[in-house]
Structures are given as C-alpha cells and as structure tokens.
Amino acid sequence: MALPTLTPEQRADALAKAAEARKARSELLASIKSGERTIASVLGKAKEDRTIGKTKVAALLKAVPGLGAVKVAALLEQTGIDPDRRAAGLGDRQRSALIDALN
C-alpha cells in the first residue's frame, strides 16, 4: 500500500503535530523521573489521556528512578506484559499486577 501524497501544508501540519506529541511525551517522562507523578497515577489515566495511552509501558517504567532496561524487562516478563505494549492497551489485571510488583 502506497503512502498518500501530502500537500506541503498537510506535511507541515503533520510535522507540527508530531513535534507536539514528542514534547508532551517528554514532559510526561520528566514528571515521572522527578517524582512529580507516580506510575500508578499515570497508568490510571492511560485510557483518557492520549499522550499517556500511546506511550509504551517500558518507556514509562524506565523513567522511574532506579529502574533500568534489565529491571524493566524482568518486571514486564514477571507480570506477563509484552515489552511493546502501550499504556492504553493494558488490562485491569495487568495494570494492577504491575503496580503491585512495583510496591
């Protein structure tokens, strides 16, 4: 399937939208890293907030101080969550298992 041809205006709009999404995701991860927001509160809002919902669970966990790639991979395996899963795609059981494993 070929990609649609975009006009210069449509391309500029898409680039601006993508930059805005990256900035919002960066601010979200920074707020987790600083301790301003907790994983539990962030995952609780994943269904309503589009920025949180489209962020991968592994990226959210890596923003938590003290959790690196190895610990995150082990945590995801322990809870049975696919490493490529996005926050909005977590079920209630997966979300609660992940929060319980972190506490």
PDB file of N, CA, C and O in Angstrom, residues 15-92:
ATOM      1  N   LEU A  15       3.955  17.396  10.677  1.00  0.00           N
ATOM      2  CA  LEU A  15       5.224  17.558  11.383  1.00  0.00           C
ATOM      3  C   LEU A  15       5.042  18.327  12.688  1.00  0.00           C
ATOM      4  O   LEU A  15       5.644  17.982  13.714  1.00  0.00           O
ATOM      5  N   ALA A  16       4.203  19.351  12.661  1.00  0.00           N
ATOM      6  CA  ALA A  16       3.943  20.124  13.882  1.00  0.00           C
ATOM      7  C   ALA A  16       3.223  19.273  14.917  1.00  0.00           C
ATOM      8  O   ALA A  16       3.541  19.333  16.119  1.00  0.00           O
ATOM      9  N   LYS A  17       2.275  18.468  14.472  1.00  0.00           N
ATOM     10  CA  LYS A  17       1.537  17.590  15.380  1.00  0.00           C
ATOM     11  C   LYS A  17       2.462  16.552  16.009  1.00  0.00           C
ATOM     12  O   LYS A  17       2.376  16.261  17.204  1.00  0.00           O
ATOM     13  N   ALA A  18       3.362  15.998  15.210  1.00  0.00           N
ATOM     14  CA  ALA A  18       4.315  15.008  15.718  1.00  0.00           C
ATOM     15  C   ALA A  18       5.272  15.632  16.728  1.00  0.00           C
ATOM     16  O   ALA A  18       5.587  15.028  17.757  1.00  0.00           O
ATOM     17  N   ALA A  19       5.729  16.842  16.460  1.00  0.00           N
ATOM     18  CA  ALA A  19       6.630  17.526  17.384  1.00  0.00           C
ATOM     19  C   ALA A  19       5.923  17.815  18.704  1.00  0.00           C
ATOM     20  O   ALA A  19       6.518  17.673  19.782  1.00  0.00           O
ATOM     21  N   GLU A  20       4.663  18.186  18.627  1.00  0.00           N
ATOM     22  CA  GLU A  20       3.879  18.449  19.837  1.00  0.00           C
ATOM     23  C   GLU A  20       3.701  17.178  20.668  1.00  0.00           C
ATOM     24  O   GLU A  20       3.821  17.193  21.895  1.00  0.00           O
ATOM     25  N   ALA A  21       3.455  16.063  19.999  1.00  0.00           N
ATOM     26  CA  ALA A  21       3.295  14.785  20.697  1.00  0.00           C
ATOM     27  C   ALA A  21       4.598  14.368  21.372  1.00  0.00           C
ATOM     28  O   ALA A  21       4.593  13.889  22.512  1.00  0.00           O
ATOM     29  N   ARG A  22       5.738  14.564  20.684  1.00  0.00           N
ATOM     30  CA  ARG A  22       7.039  14.226  21.281  1.00  0.00           C
ATOM     31  C   ARG A  22       7.322  15.082  22.503  1.00  0.00           C
ATOM     32  O   ARG A  22       7.841  14.608  23.513  1.00  0.00           O
ATOM     33  N   LYS A  23       6.972  16.363  22.428  1.00  0.00           N
ATOM     34  CA  LYS A  23       7.193  17.267  23.555  1.00  0.00           C
ATOM     35  C   LYS A  23       6.331  16.862  24.749  1.00  0.00           C
ATOM     36  O   LYS A  23       6.800  16.823  25.892  1.00  0.00           O
ATOM     37  N   ALA A  24       5.076  16.519  24.504  1.00  0.00           N
ATOM     38  CA  ALA A  24       4.175  16.109  25.590  1.00  0.00           C
ATOM     39  C   ALA A  24       4.670  14.816  26.232  1.00  0.00           C
ATOM     40  O   ALA A  24       4.649  14.672  27.463  1.00  0.00           O
ATOM     41  N   ARG A  25       5.134  13.870  25.412  1.00  0.00           N
ATOM     42  CA  ARG A  25       5.652  12.608  25.938  1.00  0.00           C
ATOM     43  C   ARG A  25       6.918  12.846  26.758  1.00  0.00           C
ATOM     44  O   ARG A  25       7.110  12.254  27.810  1.00  0.00           O
ATOM     45  N   SER A  26       7.768  13.743  26.297  1.00  0.00           N
ATOM     46  CA  SER A  26       8.989  14.073  27.020  1.00  0.00           C
ATOM     47  C   SER A  26       8.677  14.696  28.374  1.00  0.00           C
ATOM     48  O   SER A  26       9.312  14.376  29.389  1.00  0.00           O
ATOM     49  N   GLU A  27       7.692  15.590  28.416  1.00  0.00           N
ATOM     50  CA  GLU A  27       7.284  16.211  29.678  1.00  0.00           C
ATOM     51  C   GLU A  27       6.696  15.176  30.632  1.00  0.00           C
ATOM     52  O   GLU A  27       6.931  15.233  31.840  1.00  0.00           O
ATOM     53  N   LEU A  28       5.941  14.229  30.103  1.00  0.00           N
ATOM     54  CA  LEU A  28       5.365  13.163  30.919  1.00  0.00           C
ATOM     55  C   LEU A  28       6.467  12.336  31.571  1.00  0.00           C
ATOM     56  O   LEU A  28       6.446  12.096  32.784  1.00  0.00           O
ATOM     57  N   LEU A  29       7.447  11.916  30.775  1.00  0.00           N
ATOM     58  CA  LEU A  29       8.538  11.099  31.303  1.00  0.00           C
ATOM     59  C   LEU A  29       9.383  11.886  32.310  1.00  0.00           C
ATOM     60  O   LEU A  29       9.830  11.332  33.312  1.00  0.00           O
ATOM     61  N   ALA A  30       9.567  13.175  32.069  1.00  0.00           N
ATOM     62  CA  ALA A  30      10.324  14.008  33.005  1.00  0.00           C
ATOM     63  C   ALA A  30       9.584  14.135  34.334  1.00  0.00           C
ATOM     64  O   ALA A  30      10.215  14.143  35.403  1.00  0.00           O
ATOM     65  N   SER A  31       8.255  14.230  34.297  1.00  0.00           N
ATOM     66  CA  SER A  31       7.489  14.343  35.542  1.00  0.00           C
ATOM     67  C   SER A  31       7.538  13.043  36.345  1.00  0.00           C
ATOM     68  O   SER A  31       7.531  13.068  37.574  1.00  0.00           O
ATOM     69  N   ILE A  32       7.616  11.908  35.664  1.00  0.00           N
ATOM     70  CA  ILE A  32       7.766  10.626  36.366  1.00  0.00           C
ATOM     71  C   ILE A  32       9.166  10.548  36.972  1.00  0.00           C
ATOM     72  O   ILE A  32       9.341  10.151  38.118  1.00  0.00           O
ATOM     73  N   LYS A  33      10.151  10.944  36.204  1.00  0.00           N
ATOM     74  CA  LYS A  33      11.543  10.876  36.660  1.00  0.00           C
ATOM     75  C   LYS A  33      11.772  11.766  37.875  1.00  0.00           C
ATOM     76  O   LYS A  33      12.500  11.408  38.798  1.00  0.00           O
ATOM     77  N   SER A  34      11.113  12.916  37.917  1.00  0.00           N
ATOM     78  CA  SER A  34      11.296  13.850  39.031  1.00  0.00           C
ATOM     79  C   SER A  34      10.499  13.440  40.265  1.00  0.00           C
ATOM     80  O   SER A  34      10.682  14.023  41.333  1.00  0.00           O
ATOM     81  N   GLY A  35       9.594  12.495  40.113  1.00  0.00           N
ATOM     82  CA  GLY A  35       8.775  12.060  41.241  1.00  0.00           C
ATOM     83  C   GLY A  35       7.488  12.856  41.392  1.00  0.00           C
ATOM     84  O   GLY A  35       6.717  12.648  42.320  1.00  0.00           O
ATOM     85  N   GLU A  36       7.251  13.767  40.472  1.00  0.00           N
ATOM     86  CA  GLU A  36       6.036  14.594  40.491  1.00  0.00           C
ATOM     87  C   GLU A  36       4.788  13.739  40.258  1.00  0.00           C
ATOM     88  O   GLU A  36       3.731  14.023  40.814  1.00  0.00           O
ATOM     89  N   ARG A  37       4.930  12.708  39.418  1.00  0.00           N
ATOM     90  CA  ARG A  37       3.824  11.793  39.128  1.00  0.00           C
ATOM     91  C   ARG A  37       4.289  10.363  39.390  1.00  0.00           C
ATOM     92  O   ARG A  37       5.444  10.031  39.173  1.00  0.00           O
ATOM     93  N   THR A  38       3.366   9.536  39.844  1.00  0.00           N
ATOM     94  CA  THR A  38       3.687   8.136  40.092  1.00  0.00           C
ATOM     95  C   THR A  38       3.184   7.283  38.930  1.00  0.00           C
ATOM     96  O   THR A  38       2.285   7.691  38.191  1.00  0.00           O
ATOM     97  N   ILE A  39       3.765   6.096  38.819  1.00  0.00           N
ATOM     98  CA  ILE A  39       3.334   5.163  37.774  1.00  0.00           C
ATOM     99  C   ILE A  39       1.870   4.794  37.960  1.00  0.00           C
ATOM    100  O   ILE A  39       1.116   4.695  36.998  1.00  0.00           O
ATOM    101  N   ALA A  40       1.458   4.606  39.208  1.00  0.00           N
ATOM    102  CA  ALA A  40       0.063   4.228  39.474  1.00  0.00           C
ATOM    103  C   ALA A  40      -0.898   5.295  38.959  1.00  0.00           C
ATOM    104  O   ALA A  40      -1.908   4.984  38.322  1.00  0.00           O
ATOM    105  N   SER A  41      -0.588   6.568  39.225  1.00  0.00           N
ATOM    106  CA  SER A  41      -1.481   7.640  38.773  1.00  0.00           C
ATOM    107  C   SER A  41      -1.451   7.780  37.254  1.00  0.00           C
ATOM    108  O   SER A  41      -2.474   8.041  36.626  1.00  0.00           O
ATOM    109  N   VAL A  42      -0.283   7.592  36.662  1.00  0.00           N
ATOM    110  CA  VAL A  42      -0.151   7.706  35.209  1.00  0.00           C
ATOM    111  C   VAL A  42      -0.913   6.584  34.512  1.00  0.00           C
ATOM    112  O   VAL A  42      -1.676   6.825  33.577  1.00  0.00           O
ATOM    113  N   LEU A  43      -0.728   5.349  34.986  1.00  0.00           N
ATOM    114  CA  LEU A  43      -1.426   4.224  34.355  1.00  0.00           C
ATOM    115  C   LEU A  43      -2.933   4.309  34.562  1.00  0.00           C
ATOM    116  O   LEU A  43      -3.704   3.838  33.725  1.00  0.00           O
ATOM    117  N   GLY A  44      -3.362   4.920  35.654  1.00  0.00           N
ATOM    118  CA  GLY A  44      -4.789   5.088  35.902  1.00  0.00           C
ATOM    119  C   GLY A  44      -5.454   6.021  34.902  1.00  0.00           C
ATOM    120  O   GLY A  44      -6.658   5.933  34.654  1.00  0.00           O
ATOM    121  N   LYS A  45      -4.662   6.927  34.317  1.00  0.00           N
ATOM    122  CA  LYS A  45      -5.204   7.896  33.359  1.00  0.00           C
ATOM    123  C   LYS A  45      -4.926   7.509  31.908  1.00  0.00           C
ATOM    124  O   LYS A  45      -5.210   8.284  30.997  1.00  0.00           O
ATOM    125  N   ALA A  46      -4.379   6.329  31.685  1.00  0.00           N
ATOM    126  CA  ALA A  46      -3.957   5.931  30.337  1.00  0.00           C
ATOM    127  C   ALA A  46      -5.104   5.858  29.341  1.00  0.00           C
ATOM    128  O   ALA A  46      -4.919   6.125  28.161  1.00  0.00           O
ATOM    129  N   LYS A  47      -6.288   5.490  29.787  1.00  0.00           N
ATOM    130  CA  LYS A  47      -7.426   5.358  28.860  1.00  0.00           C
ATOM    131  C   LYS A  47      -7.956   6.721  28.408  1.00  0.00           C
ATOM    132  O   LYS A  47      -8.422   6.869  27.287  1.00  0.00           O
ATOM    133  N   GLU A  48      -7.883   7.726  29.293  1.00  0.00           N
ATOM    134  CA  GLU A  48      -8.431   9.046  28.956  1.00  0.00           C
ATOM    135  C   GLU A  48      -7.405   9.955  28.280  1.00  0.00           C
ATOM    136  O   GLU A  48      -7.744  10.722  27.390  1.00  0.00           O
ATOM    137  N   ASP A  49      -6.165   9.909  28.724  1.00  0.00           N
ATOM    138  CA  ASP A  49      -5.122  10.800  28.232  1.00  0.00           C
ATOM    139  C   ASP A  49      -4.420  10.147  27.043  1.00  0.00           C
ATOM    140  O   ASP A  49      -3.785   9.110  27.175  1.00  0.00           O
ATOM    141  N   ARG A  50      -4.518  10.770  25.896  1.00  0.00           N
ATOM    142  CA  ARG A  50      -3.964  10.196  24.664  1.00  0.00           C
ATOM    143  C   ARG A  50      -2.436  10.095  24.708  1.00  0.00           C
ATOM    144  O   ARG A  50      -1.862   9.142  24.206  1.00  0.00           O
ATOM    145  N   THR A  51      -1.779  11.092  25.323  1.00  0.00           N
ATOM    146  CA  THR A  51      -0.318  11.066  25.412  1.00  0.00           C
ATOM    147  C   THR A  51       0.150   9.870  26.226  1.00  0.00           C
ATOM    148  O   THR A  51       1.062   9.151  25.825  1.00  0.00           O
ATOM    149  N   ILE A  52      -0.476   9.652  27.364  1.00  0.00           N
ATOM    150  CA  ILE A  52      -0.107   8.508  28.210  1.00  0.00           C
ATOM    151  C   ILE A  52      -0.463   7.208  27.497  1.00  0.00           C
ATOM    152  O   ILE A  52       0.323   6.269  27.476  1.00  0.00           O
ATOM    153  N   GLY A  53      -1.641   7.152  26.922  1.00  0.00           N
ATOM    154  CA  GLY A  53      -2.116   5.934  26.286  1.00  0.00           C
ATOM    155  C   GLY A  53      -1.238   5.454  25.149  1.00  0.00           C
ATOM    156  O   GLY A  53      -1.091   4.257  24.937  1.00  0.00           O
ATOM    157  N   LYS A  54      -0.638   6.367  24.415  1.00  0.00           N
ATOM    158  CA  LYS A  54       0.185   5.985  23.272  1.00  0.00           C
ATOM    159  C   LYS A  54       1.645   5.754  23.641  1.00  0.00           C
ATOM    160  O   LYS A  54       2.443   5.377  22.794  1.00  0.00           O
ATOM    161  N   THR A  55       2.001   5.959  24.902  1.00  0.00           N
ATOM    162  CA  THR A  55       3.376   5.748  25.351  1.00  0.00           C
ATOM    163  C   THR A  55       3.561   4.284  25.736  1.00  0.00           C
ATOM    164  O   THR A  55       2.703   3.689  26.375  1.00  0.00           O
ATOM    165  N   LYS A  56       4.687   3.710  25.364  1.00  0.00           N
ATOM    166  CA  LYS A  56       4.949   2.308  25.698  1.00  0.00           C
ATOM    167  C   LYS A  56       5.177   2.173  27.201  1.00  0.00           C
ATOM    168  O   LYS A  56       5.775   3.037  27.836  1.00  0.00           O
ATOM    169  N   VAL A  57       4.669   1.076  27.756  1.00  0.00           N
ATOM    170  CA  VAL A  57       4.788   0.815  29.193  1.00  0.00           C
ATOM    171  C   VAL A  57       6.262   0.749  29.589  1.00  0.00           C
ATOM    172  O   VAL A  57       6.654   1.276  30.630  1.00  0.00           O
ATOM    173  N   ALA A  58       7.096   0.152  28.751  1.00  0.00           N
ATOM    174  CA  ALA A  58       8.524   0.043  29.058  1.00  0.00           C
ATOM    175  C   ALA A  58       9.157   1.423  29.191  1.00  0.00           C
ATOM    176  O   ALA A  58       9.983   1.645  30.086  1.00  0.00           O
ATOM    177  N   ALA A  59       8.774   2.363  28.342  1.00  0.00           N
ATOM    178  CA  ALA A  59       9.326   3.718  28.416  1.00  0.00           C
ATOM    179  C   ALA A  59       8.887   4.404  29.707  1.00  0.00           C
ATOM    180  O   ALA A  59       9.678   5.112  30.338  1.00  0.00           O
ATOM    181  N   LEU A  60       7.628   4.199  30.102  1.00  0.00           N
ATOM    182  CA  LEU A  60       7.147   4.779  31.357  1.00  0.00           C
ATOM    183  C   LEU A  60       7.924   4.217  32.541  1.00  0.00           C
ATOM    184  O   LEU A  60       8.316   4.956  33.452  1.00  0.00           O
ATOM    185  N   LEU A  61       8.162   2.914  32.537  1.00  0.00           N
ATOM    186  CA  LEU A  61       8.870   2.280  33.648  1.00  0.00           C
ATOM    187  C   LEU A  61      10.337   2.693  33.694  1.00  0.00           C
ATOM    188  O   LEU A  61      10.898   2.865  34.775  1.00  0.00           O
ATOM    189  N   LYS A  62      10.958   2.865  32.535  1.00  0.00           N
ATOM    190  CA  LYS A  62      12.358   3.283  32.500  1.00  0.00           C
ATOM    191  C   LYS A  62      12.539   4.696  33.048  1.00  0.00           C
ATOM    192  O   LYS A  62      13.632   5.061  33.466  1.00  0.00           O
ATOM    193  N   ALA A  63      11.473   5.484  33.075  1.00  0.00           N
ATOM    194  CA  ALA A  63      11.549   6.840  33.619  1.00  0.00           C
ATOM    195  C   ALA A  63      11.543   6.839  35.147  1.00  0.00           C
ATOM    196  O   ALA A  63      11.914   7.830  35.765  1.00  0.00           O
ATOM    197  N   VAL A  64      11.135   5.732  35.760  1.00  0.00           N
ATOM    198  CA  VAL A  64      11.104   5.633  37.219  1.00  0.00           C
ATOM    199  C   VAL A  64      12.550   5.548  37.723  1.00  0.00           C
ATOM    200  O   VAL A  64      13.319   4.714  37.241  1.00  0.00           O
ATOM    201  N   PRO A  65      12.925   6.401  38.671  1.00  0.00           N
ATOM    202  CA  PRO A  65      14.285   6.327  39.212  1.00  0.00           C
ATOM    203  C   PRO A  65      14.566   4.943  39.807  1.00  0.00           C
ATOM    204  O   PRO A  65      13.746   4.390  40.527  1.00  0.00           O
ATOM    205  N   GLY A  66      15.715   4.374  39.443  1.00  0.00           N
ATOM    206  CA  GLY A  66      16.105   3.074  39.966  1.00  0.00           C
ATOM    207  C   GLY A  66      15.736   1.911  39.069  1.00  0.00           C
ATOM    208  O   GLY A  66      16.125   0.775  39.341  1.00  0.00           O
ATOM    209  N   LEU A  67      14.973   2.178  38.012  1.00  0.00           N
ATOM    210  CA  LEU A  67      14.602   1.106  37.080  1.00  0.00           C
ATOM    211  C   LEU A  67      15.312   1.336  35.750  1.00  0.00           C
ATOM    212  O   LEU A  67      15.124   2.363  35.106  1.00  0.00           O
ATOM    213  N   GLY A  68      16.116   0.361  35.358  1.00  0.00           N
ATOM    214  CA  GLY A  68      16.796   0.416  34.069  1.00  0.00           C
ATOM    215  C   GLY A  68      16.211  -0.605  33.127  1.00  0.00           C
ATOM    216  O   GLY A  68      15.192  -1.245  33.415  1.00  0.00           O
ATOM    217  N   ALA A  69      16.885  -0.796  32.021  1.00  0.00           N
ATOM    218  CA  ALA A  69      16.380  -1.690  30.989  1.00  0.00           C
ATOM    219  C   ALA A  69      16.243  -3.135  31.482  1.00  0.00           C
ATOM    220  O   ALA A  69      15.258  -3.809  31.181  1.00  0.00           O
ATOM    221  N   VAL A  70      17.210  -3.608  32.246  1.00  0.00           N
ATOM    222  CA  VAL A  70      17.191  -5.002  32.707  1.00  0.00           C
ATOM    223  C   VAL A  70      16.068  -5.217  33.720  1.00  0.00           C
ATOM    224  O   VAL A  70      15.312  -6.194  33.624  1.00  0.00           O
ATOM    225  N   LYS A  71      15.934  -4.316  34.680  1.00  0.00           N
ATOM    226  CA  LYS A  71      14.874  -4.456  35.686  1.00  0.00           C
ATOM    227  C   LYS A  71      13.495  -4.322  35.051  1.00  0.00           C
ATOM    228  O   LYS A  71      12.558  -5.027  35.421  1.00  0.00           O
ATOM    229  N   VAL A  72      13.370  -3.416  34.102  1.00  0.00           N
ATOM    230  CA  VAL A  72      12.085  -3.235  33.416  1.00  0.00           C
ATOM    231  C   VAL A  72      11.725  -4.489  32.629  1.00  0.00           C
ATOM    232  O   VAL A  72      10.572  -4.947  32.678  1.00  0.00           O
ATOM    233  N   ALA A  73      12.684  -5.073  31.920  1.00  0.00           N
ATOM    234  CA  ALA A  73      12.423  -6.285  31.152  1.00  0.00           C
ATOM    235  C   ALA A  73      11.995  -7.424  32.078  1.00  0.00           C
ATOM    236  O   ALA A  73      11.051  -8.162  31.773  1.00  0.00           O
ATOM    237  N   ALA A  74      12.670  -7.557  33.223  1.00  0.00           N
ATOM    238  CA  ALA A  74      12.312  -8.611  34.176  1.00  0.00           C
ATOM    239  C   ALA A  74      10.925  -8.368  34.758  1.00  0.00           C
ATOM    240  O   ALA A  74      10.138  -9.306  34.933  1.00  0.00           O
ATOM    241  N   LEU A  75      10.611  -7.125  35.052  1.00  0.00           N
ATOM    242  CA  LEU A  75       9.305  -6.767  35.615  1.00  0.00           C
ATOM    243  C   LEU A  75       8.183  -7.057  34.620  1.00  0.00           C
ATOM    244  O   LEU A  75       7.137  -7.605  34.991  1.00  0.00           O
ATOM    245  N   LEU A  76       8.408  -6.714  33.363  1.00  0.00           N
ATOM    246  CA  LEU A  76       7.398  -6.973  32.335  1.00  0.00           C
ATOM    247  C   LEU A  76       7.203  -8.478  32.129  1.00  0.00           C
ATOM    248  O   LEU A  76       6.075  -8.943  31.953  1.00  0.00           O
ATOM    249  N   GLU A  77       8.287  -9.226  32.150  1.00  0.00           N
ATOM    250  CA  GLU A  77       8.178 -10.676  31.999  1.00  0.00           C
ATOM    251  C   GLU A  77       7.445 -11.294  33.192  1.00  0.00           C
ATOM    252  O   GLU A  77       6.590 -12.170  33.029  1.00  0.00           O
ATOM    253  N   GLN A  78       7.770 -10.811  34.387  1.00  0.00           N
ATOM    254  CA  GLN A  78       7.137 -11.317  35.615  1.00  0.00           C
ATOM    255  C   GLN A  78       5.632 -11.077  35.602  1.00  0.00           C
ATOM    256  O   GLN A  78       4.856 -11.924  36.047  1.00  0.00           O
ATOM    257  N   THR A  79       5.215  -9.934  35.090  1.00  0.00           N
ATOM    258  CA  THR A  79       3.789  -9.595  35.079  1.00  0.00           C
ATOM    259  C   THR A  79       3.081 -10.058  33.806  1.00  0.00           C
ATOM    260  O   THR A  79       1.867  -9.885  33.678  1.00  0.00           O
ATOM    261  N   GLY A  80       3.828 -10.609  32.846  1.00  0.00           N
ATOM    262  CA  GLY A  80       3.218 -11.122  31.630  1.00  0.00           C
ATOM    263  C   GLY A  80       2.788 -10.053  30.656  1.00  0.00           C
ATOM    264  O   GLY A  80       1.827 -10.228  29.903  1.00  0.00           O
ATOM    265  N   ILE A  81       3.503  -8.935  30.627  1.00  0.00           N
ATOM    266  CA  ILE A  81       3.173  -7.825  29.730  1.00  0.00           C
ATOM    267  C   ILE A  81       4.187  -7.796  28.587  1.00  0.00           C
ATOM    268  O   ILE A  81       5.393  -7.856  28.815  1.00  0.00           O
ATOM    269  N   ASP A  82       3.695  -7.703  27.366  1.00  0.00           N
ATOM    270  CA  ASP A  82       4.553  -7.619  26.197  1.00  0.00           C
ATOM    271  C   ASP A  82       5.370  -6.324  26.258  1.00  0.00           C
ATOM    272  O   ASP A  82       4.814  -5.264  26.544  1.00  0.00           O
ATOM    273  N   PRO A  83       6.678  -6.375  25.969  1.00  0.00           N
ATOM    274  CA  PRO A  83       7.511  -5.163  26.029  1.00  0.00           C
ATOM    275  C   PRO A  83       7.072  -4.051  25.080  1.00  0.00           C
ATOM    276  O   PRO A  83       7.386  -2.884  25.305  1.00  0.00           O
ATOM    277  N   ASP A  84       6.344  -4.398  24.021  1.00  0.00           N
ATOM    278  CA  ASP A  84       5.882  -3.386  23.071  1.00  0.00           C
ATOM    279  C   ASP A  84       4.486  -2.856  23.380  1.00  0.00           C
ATOM    280  O   ASP A  84       3.948  -2.044  22.618  1.00  0.00           O
ATOM    281  N   ARG A  85       3.896  -3.285  24.485  1.00  0.00           N
ATOM    282  CA  ARG A  85       2.534  -2.878  24.849  1.00  0.00           C
ATOM    283  C   ARG A  85       2.505  -1.389  25.196  1.00  0.00           C
ATOM    284  O   ARG A  85       3.384  -0.866  25.846  1.00  0.00           O
ATOM    285  N   ARG A  86       1.478  -0.727  24.752  1.00  0.00           N
ATOM    286  CA  ARG A  86       1.283   0.687  25.087  1.00  0.00           C
ATOM    287  C   ARG A  86       0.386   0.774  26.315  1.00  0.00           C
ATOM    288  O   ARG A  86      -0.373  -0.143  26.622  1.00  0.00           O
ATOM    289  N   ALA A  87       0.462   1.890  27.020  1.00  0.00           N
ATOM    290  CA  ALA A  87      -0.231   2.039  28.303  1.00  0.00           C
ATOM    291  C   ALA A  87      -1.738   1.861  28.174  1.00  0.00           C
ATOM    292  O   ALA A  87      -2.373   1.263  29.039  1.00  0.00           O
ATOM    293  N   ALA A  88      -2.338   2.364  27.110  1.00  0.00           N
ATOM    294  CA  ALA A  88      -3.786   2.239  26.948  1.00  0.00           C
ATOM    295  C   ALA A  88      -4.203   0.801  26.676  1.00  0.00           C
ATOM    296  O   ALA A  88      -5.359   0.438  26.893  1.00  0.00           O
ATOM    297  N   GLY A  89      -3.270  -0.038  26.237  1.00  0.00           N
ATOM    298  CA  GLY A  89      -3.582  -1.413  25.916  1.00  0.00           C
ATOM    299  C   GLY A  89      -3.518  -2.367  27.099  1.00  0.00           C
ATOM    300  O   GLY A  89      -3.799  -3.550  26.963  1.00  0.00           O
ATOM    301  N   LEU A  90      -3.154  -1.856  28.272  1.00  0.00           N
ATOM    302  CA  LEU A  90      -3.090  -2.707  29.456  1.00  0.00           C
ATOM    303  C   LEU A  90      -4.493  -3.004  29.974  1.00  0.00           C
ATOM    304  O   LEU A  90      -5.334  -2.113  30.043  1.00  0.00           O
ATOM    305  N   GLY A  91      -4.692  -4.241  30.367  1.00  0.00           N
ATOM    306  CA  GLY A  91      -5.952  -4.600  31.002  1.00  0.00           C
ATOM    307  C   GLY A  91      -5.900  -4.265  32.483  1.00  0.00           C
ATOM    308  O   GLY A  91      -4.841  -3.919  33.026  1.00  0.00           O
ATOM    309  N   ASP A  92      -7.027  -4.366  33.157  1.00  0.00           N
ATOM    310  CA  ASP A  92      -7.080  -4.047  34.581  1.00  0.00           C
ATOM    311  C   ASP A  92      -6.169  -4.960  35.395  1.00  0.00           C
ATOM    312  O   ASP A  92      -5.484  -4.503  36.309  1.00  0.00           O
TER     313      ASP A  92
END
